[in-house]
Coordinates of N, CA and C in Angstrom, one line a residue:
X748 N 0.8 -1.2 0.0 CA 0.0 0.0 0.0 C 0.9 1.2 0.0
X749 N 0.5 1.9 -0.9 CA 1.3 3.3 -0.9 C 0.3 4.0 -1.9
X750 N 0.2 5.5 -0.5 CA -0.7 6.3 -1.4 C -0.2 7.5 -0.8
X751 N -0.4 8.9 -1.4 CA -0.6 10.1 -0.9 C -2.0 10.9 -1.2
X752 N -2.6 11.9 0.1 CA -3.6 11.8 0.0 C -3.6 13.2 0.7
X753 N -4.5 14.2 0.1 CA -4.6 15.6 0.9 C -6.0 16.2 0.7
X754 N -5.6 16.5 2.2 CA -7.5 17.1 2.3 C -7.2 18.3 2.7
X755 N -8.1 19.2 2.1 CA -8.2 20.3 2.1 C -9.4 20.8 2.8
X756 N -9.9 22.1 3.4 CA -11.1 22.2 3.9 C -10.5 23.4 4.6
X757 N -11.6 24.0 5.7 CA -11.1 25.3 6.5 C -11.8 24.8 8.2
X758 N -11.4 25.3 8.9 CA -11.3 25.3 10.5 C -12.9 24.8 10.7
X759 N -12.8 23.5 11.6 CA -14.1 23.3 11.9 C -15.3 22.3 11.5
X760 N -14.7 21.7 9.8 CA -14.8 20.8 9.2 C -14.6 19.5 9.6
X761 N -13.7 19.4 10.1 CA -12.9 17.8 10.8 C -12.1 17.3 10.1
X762 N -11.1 18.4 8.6 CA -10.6 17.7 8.2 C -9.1 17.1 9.0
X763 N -8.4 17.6 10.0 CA -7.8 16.9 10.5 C -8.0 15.7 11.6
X764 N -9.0 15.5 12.0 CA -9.5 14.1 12.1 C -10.0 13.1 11.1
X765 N -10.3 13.5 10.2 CA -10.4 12.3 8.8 C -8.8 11.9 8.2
X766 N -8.1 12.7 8.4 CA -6.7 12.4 8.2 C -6.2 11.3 9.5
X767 N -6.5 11.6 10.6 CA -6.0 11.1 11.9 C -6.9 9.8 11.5
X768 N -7.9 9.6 10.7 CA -8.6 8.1 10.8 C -8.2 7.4 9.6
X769 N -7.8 8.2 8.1 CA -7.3 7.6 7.3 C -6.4 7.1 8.1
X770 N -4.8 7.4 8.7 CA -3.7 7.3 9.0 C -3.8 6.1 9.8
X771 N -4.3 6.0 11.1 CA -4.6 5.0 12.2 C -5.6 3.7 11.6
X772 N -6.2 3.9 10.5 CA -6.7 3.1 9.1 C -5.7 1.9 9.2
X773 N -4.5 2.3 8.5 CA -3.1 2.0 8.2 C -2.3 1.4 8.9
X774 N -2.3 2.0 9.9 CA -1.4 2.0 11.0 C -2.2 0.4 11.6
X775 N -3.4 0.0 11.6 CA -4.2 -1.0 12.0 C -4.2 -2.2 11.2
X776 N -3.0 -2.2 10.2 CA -3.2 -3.0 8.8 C -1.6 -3.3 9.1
X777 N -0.9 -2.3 10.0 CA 0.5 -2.5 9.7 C 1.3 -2.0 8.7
X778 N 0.6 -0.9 8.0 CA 0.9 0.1 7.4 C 2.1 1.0 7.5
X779 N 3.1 1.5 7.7 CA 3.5 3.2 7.8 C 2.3 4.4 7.4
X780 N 2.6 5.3 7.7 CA 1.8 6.0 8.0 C 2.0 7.7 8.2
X781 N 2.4 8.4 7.9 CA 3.1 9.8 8.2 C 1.7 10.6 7.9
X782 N 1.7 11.9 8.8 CA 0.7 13.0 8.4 C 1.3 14.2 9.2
X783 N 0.6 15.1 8.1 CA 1.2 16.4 9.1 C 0.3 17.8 8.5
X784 N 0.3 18.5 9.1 CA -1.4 19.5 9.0 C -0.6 21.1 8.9
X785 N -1.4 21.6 8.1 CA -0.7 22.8 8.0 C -2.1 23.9 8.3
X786 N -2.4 24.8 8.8 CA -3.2 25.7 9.9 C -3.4 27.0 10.0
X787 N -3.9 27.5 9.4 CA -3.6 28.8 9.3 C -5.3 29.7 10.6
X788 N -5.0 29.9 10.9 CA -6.4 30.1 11.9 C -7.6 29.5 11.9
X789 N -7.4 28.2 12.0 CA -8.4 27.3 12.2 C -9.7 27.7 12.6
X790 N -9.6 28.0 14.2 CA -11.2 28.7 14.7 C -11.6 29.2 14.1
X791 N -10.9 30.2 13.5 CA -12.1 31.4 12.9 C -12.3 31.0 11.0
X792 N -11.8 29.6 10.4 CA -12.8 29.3 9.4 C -11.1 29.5 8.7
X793 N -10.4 29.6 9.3 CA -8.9 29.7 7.9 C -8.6 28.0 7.6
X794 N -7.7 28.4 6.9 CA -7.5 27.4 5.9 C -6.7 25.7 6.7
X795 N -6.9 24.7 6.1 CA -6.6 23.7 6.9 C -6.4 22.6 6.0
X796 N -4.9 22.2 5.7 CA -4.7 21.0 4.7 C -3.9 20.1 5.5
X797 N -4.3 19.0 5.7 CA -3.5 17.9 5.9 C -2.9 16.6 4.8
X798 N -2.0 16.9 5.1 CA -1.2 15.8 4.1 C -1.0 14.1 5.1
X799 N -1.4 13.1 4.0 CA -1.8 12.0 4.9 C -0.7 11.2 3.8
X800 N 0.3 10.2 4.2 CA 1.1 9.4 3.0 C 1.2 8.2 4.0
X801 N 0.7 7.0 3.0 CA 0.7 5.6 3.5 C 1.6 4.9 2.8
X802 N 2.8 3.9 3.4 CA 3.6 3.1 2.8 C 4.6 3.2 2.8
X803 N 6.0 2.2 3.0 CA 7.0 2.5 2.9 C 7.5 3.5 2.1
X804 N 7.5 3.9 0.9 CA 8.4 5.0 0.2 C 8.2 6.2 0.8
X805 N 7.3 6.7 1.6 CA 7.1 7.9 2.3 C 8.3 8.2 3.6
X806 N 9.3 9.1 2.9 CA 10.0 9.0 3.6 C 9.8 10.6 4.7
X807 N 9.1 11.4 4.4 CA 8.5 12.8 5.0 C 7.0 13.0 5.0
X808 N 6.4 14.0 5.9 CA 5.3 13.4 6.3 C 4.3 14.6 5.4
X809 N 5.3 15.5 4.7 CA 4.8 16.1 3.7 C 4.9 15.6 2.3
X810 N 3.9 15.9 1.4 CA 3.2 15.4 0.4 C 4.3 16.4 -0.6
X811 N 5.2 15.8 -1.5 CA 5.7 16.8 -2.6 C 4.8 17.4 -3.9
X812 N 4.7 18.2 -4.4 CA 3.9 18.6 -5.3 C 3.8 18.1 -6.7
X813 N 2.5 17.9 -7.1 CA 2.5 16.8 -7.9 C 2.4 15.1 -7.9
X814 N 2.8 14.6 -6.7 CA 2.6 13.5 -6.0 C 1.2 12.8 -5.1
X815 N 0.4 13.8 -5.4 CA -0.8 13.6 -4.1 C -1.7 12.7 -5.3
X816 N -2.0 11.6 -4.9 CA -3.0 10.8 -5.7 C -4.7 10.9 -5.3
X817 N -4.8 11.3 -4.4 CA -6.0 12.1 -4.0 C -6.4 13.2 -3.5
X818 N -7.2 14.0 -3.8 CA -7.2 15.5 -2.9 C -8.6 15.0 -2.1
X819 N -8.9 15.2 -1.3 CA -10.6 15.2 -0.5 C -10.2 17.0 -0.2
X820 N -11.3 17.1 -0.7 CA -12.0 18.8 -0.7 C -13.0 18.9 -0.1
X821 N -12.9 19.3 1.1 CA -14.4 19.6 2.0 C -15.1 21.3 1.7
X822 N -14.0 22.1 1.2 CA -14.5 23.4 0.2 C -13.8 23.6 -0.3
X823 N -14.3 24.2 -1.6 CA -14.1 24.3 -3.0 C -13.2 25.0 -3.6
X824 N -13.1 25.5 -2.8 CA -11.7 26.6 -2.8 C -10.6 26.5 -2.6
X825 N -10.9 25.9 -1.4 CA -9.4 25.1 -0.5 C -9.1 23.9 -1.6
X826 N -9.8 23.3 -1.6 CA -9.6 22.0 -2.9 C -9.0 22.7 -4.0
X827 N -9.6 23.6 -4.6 CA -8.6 24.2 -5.8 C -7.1 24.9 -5.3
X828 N -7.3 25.8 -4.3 CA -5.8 26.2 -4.2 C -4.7 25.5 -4.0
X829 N -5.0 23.9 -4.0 CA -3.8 23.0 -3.0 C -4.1 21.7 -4.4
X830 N -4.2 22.0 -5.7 CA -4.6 21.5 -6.8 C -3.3 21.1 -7.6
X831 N -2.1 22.1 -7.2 CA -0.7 21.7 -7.6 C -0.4 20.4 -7.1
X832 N -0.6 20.2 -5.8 CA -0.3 18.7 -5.2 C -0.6 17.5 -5.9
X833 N -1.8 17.6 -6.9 CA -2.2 16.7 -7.3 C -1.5 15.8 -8.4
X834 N -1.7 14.5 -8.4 CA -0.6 13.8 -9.4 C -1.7 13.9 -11.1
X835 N -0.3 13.6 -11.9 CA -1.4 14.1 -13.6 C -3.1 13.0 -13.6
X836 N -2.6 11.4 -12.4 CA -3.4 10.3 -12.8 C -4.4 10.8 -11.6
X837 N -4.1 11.9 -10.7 CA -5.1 11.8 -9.7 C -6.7 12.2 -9.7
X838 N -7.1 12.0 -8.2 CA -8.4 11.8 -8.5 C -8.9 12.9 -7.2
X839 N -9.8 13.7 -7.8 CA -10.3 14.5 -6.4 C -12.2 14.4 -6.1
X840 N -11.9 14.0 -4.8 CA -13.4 14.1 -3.8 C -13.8 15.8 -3.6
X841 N -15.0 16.3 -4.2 CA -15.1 18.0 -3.3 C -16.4 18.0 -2.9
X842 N -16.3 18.6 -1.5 CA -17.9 19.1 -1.6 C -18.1 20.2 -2.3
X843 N -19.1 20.3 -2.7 CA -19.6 21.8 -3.9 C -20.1 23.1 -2.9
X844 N -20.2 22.7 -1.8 CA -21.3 23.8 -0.8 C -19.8 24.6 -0.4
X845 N -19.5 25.9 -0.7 CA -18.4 26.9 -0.5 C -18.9 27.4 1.0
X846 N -17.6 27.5 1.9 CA -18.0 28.6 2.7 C -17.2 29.7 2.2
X847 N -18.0 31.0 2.4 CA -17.7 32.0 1.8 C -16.9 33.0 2.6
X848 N -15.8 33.1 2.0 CA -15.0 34.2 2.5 C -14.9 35.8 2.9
X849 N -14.8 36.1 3.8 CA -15.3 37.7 4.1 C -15.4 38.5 2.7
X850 N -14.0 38.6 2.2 CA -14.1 39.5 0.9 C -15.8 38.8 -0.4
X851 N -15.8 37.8 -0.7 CA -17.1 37.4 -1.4 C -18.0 37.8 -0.3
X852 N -18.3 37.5 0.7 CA -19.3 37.9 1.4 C -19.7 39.0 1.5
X853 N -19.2 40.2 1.5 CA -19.0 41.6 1.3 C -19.2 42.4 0.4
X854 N -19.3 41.4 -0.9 CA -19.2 42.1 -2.3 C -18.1 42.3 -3.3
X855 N -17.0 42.6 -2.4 CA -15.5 42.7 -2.7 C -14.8 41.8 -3.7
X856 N -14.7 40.2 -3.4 CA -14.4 39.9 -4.4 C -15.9 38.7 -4.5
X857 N -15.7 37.8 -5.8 CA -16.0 36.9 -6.5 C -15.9 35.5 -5.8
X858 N -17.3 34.5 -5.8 CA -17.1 33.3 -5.2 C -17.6 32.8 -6.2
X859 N -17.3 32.4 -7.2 CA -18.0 31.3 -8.3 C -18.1 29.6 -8.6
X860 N -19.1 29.2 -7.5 CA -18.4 27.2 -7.5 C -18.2 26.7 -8.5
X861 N -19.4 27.0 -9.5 CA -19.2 26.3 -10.5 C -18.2 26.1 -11.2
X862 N -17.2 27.9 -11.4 CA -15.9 27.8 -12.0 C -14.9 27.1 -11.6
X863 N -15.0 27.2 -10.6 CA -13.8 26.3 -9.3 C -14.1 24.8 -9.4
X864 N -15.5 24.5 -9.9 CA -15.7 23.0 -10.2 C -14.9 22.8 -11.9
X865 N -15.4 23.2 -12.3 CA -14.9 23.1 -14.0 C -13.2 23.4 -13.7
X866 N -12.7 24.1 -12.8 CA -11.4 23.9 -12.9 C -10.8 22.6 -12.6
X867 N -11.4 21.9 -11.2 CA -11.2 21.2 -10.6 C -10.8 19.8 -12.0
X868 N -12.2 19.9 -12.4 CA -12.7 18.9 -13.2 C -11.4 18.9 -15.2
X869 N -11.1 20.0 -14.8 CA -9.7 19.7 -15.8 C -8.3 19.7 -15.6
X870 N -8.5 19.7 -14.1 CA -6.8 19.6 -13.9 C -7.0 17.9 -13.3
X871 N -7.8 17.5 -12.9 CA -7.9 15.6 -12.4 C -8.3 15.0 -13.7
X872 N -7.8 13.9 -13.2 CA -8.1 12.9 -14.2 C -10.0 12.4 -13.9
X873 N -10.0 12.3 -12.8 CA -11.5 11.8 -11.8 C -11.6 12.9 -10.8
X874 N -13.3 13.0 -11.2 CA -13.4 14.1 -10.1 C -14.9 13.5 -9.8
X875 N -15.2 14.0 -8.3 CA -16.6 13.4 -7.8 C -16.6 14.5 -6.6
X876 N -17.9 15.0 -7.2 CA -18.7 16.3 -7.0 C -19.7 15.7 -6.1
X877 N -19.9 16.4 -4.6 CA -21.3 16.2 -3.8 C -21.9 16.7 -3.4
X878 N -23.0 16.8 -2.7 CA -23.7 17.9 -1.9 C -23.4 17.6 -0.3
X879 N -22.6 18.2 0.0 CA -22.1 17.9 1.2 C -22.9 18.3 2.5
X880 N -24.0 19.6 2.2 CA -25.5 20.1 2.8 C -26.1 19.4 3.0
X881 N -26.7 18.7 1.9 CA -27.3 17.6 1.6 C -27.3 16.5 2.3
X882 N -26.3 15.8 2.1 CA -25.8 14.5 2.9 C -25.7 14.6 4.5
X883 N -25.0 15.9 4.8 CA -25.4 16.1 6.2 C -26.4 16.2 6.8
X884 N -27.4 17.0 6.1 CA -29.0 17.3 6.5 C -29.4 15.6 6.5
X885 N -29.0 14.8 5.9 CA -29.9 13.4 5.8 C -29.0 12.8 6.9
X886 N -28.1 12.8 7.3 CA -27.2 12.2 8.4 C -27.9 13.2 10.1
X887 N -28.6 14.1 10.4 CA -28.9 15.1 11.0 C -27.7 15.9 11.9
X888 N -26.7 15.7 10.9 CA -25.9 16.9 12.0 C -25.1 17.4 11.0
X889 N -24.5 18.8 10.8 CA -23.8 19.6 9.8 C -21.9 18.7 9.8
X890 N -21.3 18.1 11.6 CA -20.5 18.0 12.3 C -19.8 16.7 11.5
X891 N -20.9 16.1 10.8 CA -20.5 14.3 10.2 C -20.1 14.8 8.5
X892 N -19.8 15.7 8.0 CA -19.1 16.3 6.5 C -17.9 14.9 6.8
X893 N -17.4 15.1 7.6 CA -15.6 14.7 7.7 C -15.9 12.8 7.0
X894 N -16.6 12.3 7.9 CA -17.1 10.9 7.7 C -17.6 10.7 6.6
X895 N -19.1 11.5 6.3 CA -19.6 11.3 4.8 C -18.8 11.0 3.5
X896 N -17.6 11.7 3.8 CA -16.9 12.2 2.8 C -15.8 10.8 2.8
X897 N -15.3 10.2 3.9 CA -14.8 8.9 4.1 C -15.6 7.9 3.5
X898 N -16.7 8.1 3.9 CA -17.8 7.1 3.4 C -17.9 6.8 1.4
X899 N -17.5 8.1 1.0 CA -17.9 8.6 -0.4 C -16.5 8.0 -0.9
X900 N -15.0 8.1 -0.3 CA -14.2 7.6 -0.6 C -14.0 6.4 -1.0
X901 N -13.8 5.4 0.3 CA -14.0 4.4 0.4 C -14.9 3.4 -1.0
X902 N -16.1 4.1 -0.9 CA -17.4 3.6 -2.4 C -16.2 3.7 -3.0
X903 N -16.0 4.6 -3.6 CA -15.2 5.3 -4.7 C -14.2 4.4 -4.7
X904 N -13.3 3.6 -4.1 CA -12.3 3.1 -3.5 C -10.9 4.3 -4.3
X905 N -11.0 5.2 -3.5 CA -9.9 6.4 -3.7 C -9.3 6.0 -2.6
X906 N -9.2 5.3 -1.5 CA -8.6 5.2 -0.2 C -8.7 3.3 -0.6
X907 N -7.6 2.5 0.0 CA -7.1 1.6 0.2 C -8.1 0.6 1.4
X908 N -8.8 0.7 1.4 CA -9.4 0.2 2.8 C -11.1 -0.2 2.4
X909 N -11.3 -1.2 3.2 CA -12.5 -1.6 3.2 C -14.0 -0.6 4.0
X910 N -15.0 -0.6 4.1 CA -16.1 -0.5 5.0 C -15.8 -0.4 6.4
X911 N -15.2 -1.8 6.6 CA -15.1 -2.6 8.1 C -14.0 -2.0 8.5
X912 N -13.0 -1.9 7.7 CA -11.8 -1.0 7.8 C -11.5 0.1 8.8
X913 N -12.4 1.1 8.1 CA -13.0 2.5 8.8 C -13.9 2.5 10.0
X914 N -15.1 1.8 9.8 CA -16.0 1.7 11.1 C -15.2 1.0 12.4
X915 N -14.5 0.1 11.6 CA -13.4 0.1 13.3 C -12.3 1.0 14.3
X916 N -11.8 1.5 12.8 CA -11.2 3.0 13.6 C -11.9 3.7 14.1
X917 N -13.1 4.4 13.7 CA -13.9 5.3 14.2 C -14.6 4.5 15.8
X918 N -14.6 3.2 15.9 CA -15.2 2.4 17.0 C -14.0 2.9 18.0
X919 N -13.1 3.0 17.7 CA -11.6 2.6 18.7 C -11.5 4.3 19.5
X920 N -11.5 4.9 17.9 CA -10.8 6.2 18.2 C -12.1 7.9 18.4
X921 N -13.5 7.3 18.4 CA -14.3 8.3 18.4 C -15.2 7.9 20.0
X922 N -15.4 8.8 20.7 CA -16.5 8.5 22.0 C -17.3 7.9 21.7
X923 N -17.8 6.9 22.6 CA -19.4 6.4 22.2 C -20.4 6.8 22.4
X924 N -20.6 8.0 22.6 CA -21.9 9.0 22.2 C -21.8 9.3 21.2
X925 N -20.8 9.6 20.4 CA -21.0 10.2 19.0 C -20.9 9.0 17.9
X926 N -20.5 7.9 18.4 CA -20.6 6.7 17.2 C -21.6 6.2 16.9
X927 N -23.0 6.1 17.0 CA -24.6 6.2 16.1 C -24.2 7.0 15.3
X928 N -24.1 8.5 15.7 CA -23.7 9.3 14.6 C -22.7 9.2 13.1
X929 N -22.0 8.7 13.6 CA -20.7 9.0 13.0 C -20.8 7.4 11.9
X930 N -21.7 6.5 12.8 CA -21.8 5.2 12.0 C -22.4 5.3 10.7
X931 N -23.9 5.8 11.1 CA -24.7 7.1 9.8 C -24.2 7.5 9.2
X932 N -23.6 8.1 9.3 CA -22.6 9.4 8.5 C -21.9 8.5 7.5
X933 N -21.1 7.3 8.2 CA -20.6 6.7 6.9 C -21.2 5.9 6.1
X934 N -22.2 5.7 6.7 CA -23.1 5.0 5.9 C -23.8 5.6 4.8
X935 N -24.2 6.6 4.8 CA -25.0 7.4 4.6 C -23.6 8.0 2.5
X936 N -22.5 8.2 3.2 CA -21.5 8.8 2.4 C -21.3 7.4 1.0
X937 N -21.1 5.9 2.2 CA -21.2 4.9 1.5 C -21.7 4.2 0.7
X938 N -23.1 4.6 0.6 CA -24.1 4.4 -0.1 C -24.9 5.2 -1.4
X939 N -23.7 6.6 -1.2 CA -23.7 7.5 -2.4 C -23.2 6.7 -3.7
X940 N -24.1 6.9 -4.6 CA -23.9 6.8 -6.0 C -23.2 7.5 -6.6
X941 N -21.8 7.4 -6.7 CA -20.9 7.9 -7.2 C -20.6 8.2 -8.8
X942 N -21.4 7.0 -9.2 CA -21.2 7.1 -10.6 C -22.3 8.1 -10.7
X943 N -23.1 8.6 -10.5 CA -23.9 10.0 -11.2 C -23.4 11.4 -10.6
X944 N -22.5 11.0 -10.1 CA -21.5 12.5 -9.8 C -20.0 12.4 -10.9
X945 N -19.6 11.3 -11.0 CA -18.4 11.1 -11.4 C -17.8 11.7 -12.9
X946 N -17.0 12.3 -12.6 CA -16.8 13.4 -14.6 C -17.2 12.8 -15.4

């Protein structure tokens, strides 16, 4: 197993616990494993990429550019700015629902998804588009994006690992008040029809 794998998203999302469950995924398989999160004001909605690399040849726990064989995009933005990473054969997961940044919010500048999808969608080889709103509203909490999105993977098999795989990490490494939840969530992600999103 050897992959590299970067998720993108901003403060609040959970993308660095979907990284921390890919990784300990691996780490459960007897994998190597490296990850390392880059942060820019999290709380208040800034930017938040973690780089996840599984398998012996990973000798650093950062992703070199051009090398990332998956991007997971939890927004749309974040997913395109961190688009260099991506390998020519790779494949990117995004949610479509933008959160918007003061200057778009304001009037000041421009939030256009669809453009940022159509980019997305010619710099990958495979791209799979969701409603990330959507899926949460049917899972009942905004907080399970991070999981759905595991769940969407996994279908997709963009990640190395089974079903059983994941719901065990999440069993080991999540409280059990929030695991009904979080079980949903991947279920919910897993059970997406990928092919009527897929380029």
């Amino acid at each position: 197993m050897n992959l590299n794998c970067l998720l993108a998203g901003v403060g609040g999302q959970g993308t660095v616990l979907a990284s921390k469950i890919i990784a300990q995924t691996a780490i459960n398989q007897a994998y190597p494993a490296h990850t390392s999160e880059t942060i820019g004001m999290a709380q208040r909605g800034g930017s938040v990429v973690s780089h996840v690399r599984l398998g012996p040849k990973s000798c650093s726990p950062a992703i070199p550019k051009g090398q990332a064989e998956v991007i997971i995009g939890f927004e749309p933005a974040e997913a395109v700015r961190n688009i260099s990473y991506l390998h020519n054969e790779g494949a990117v997961l995004l949610n479509a629902n933008p959160i918007m940044p003061v200057t778009a919010s304001l009037g000041v500048g421009a939030y256009e998804v669809e453009k940022i999808i159509a980019f997305a969608k010619q710099q990958a080889k495979k791209v799979i588009v969701i409603d990330g709103n959507a899926l949460c509203k049917k899972a009942g909490s905004a907080k399970v994006l991070n999981v759905i999105m595991l769940g969407v993977a996994i279908k997709a098999q963009l990640l190395p690992f089974t079903k059983a795989d994941i719901i065990k990490t999440l069993e080991e490494n999540l409280p059990s008040r929030f695991l009904e939840l979080n079980r949903k969530a991947f279920d919910i992600g897993y059970s997406y029809d990928v092919r009527e999103c897929a380029k």
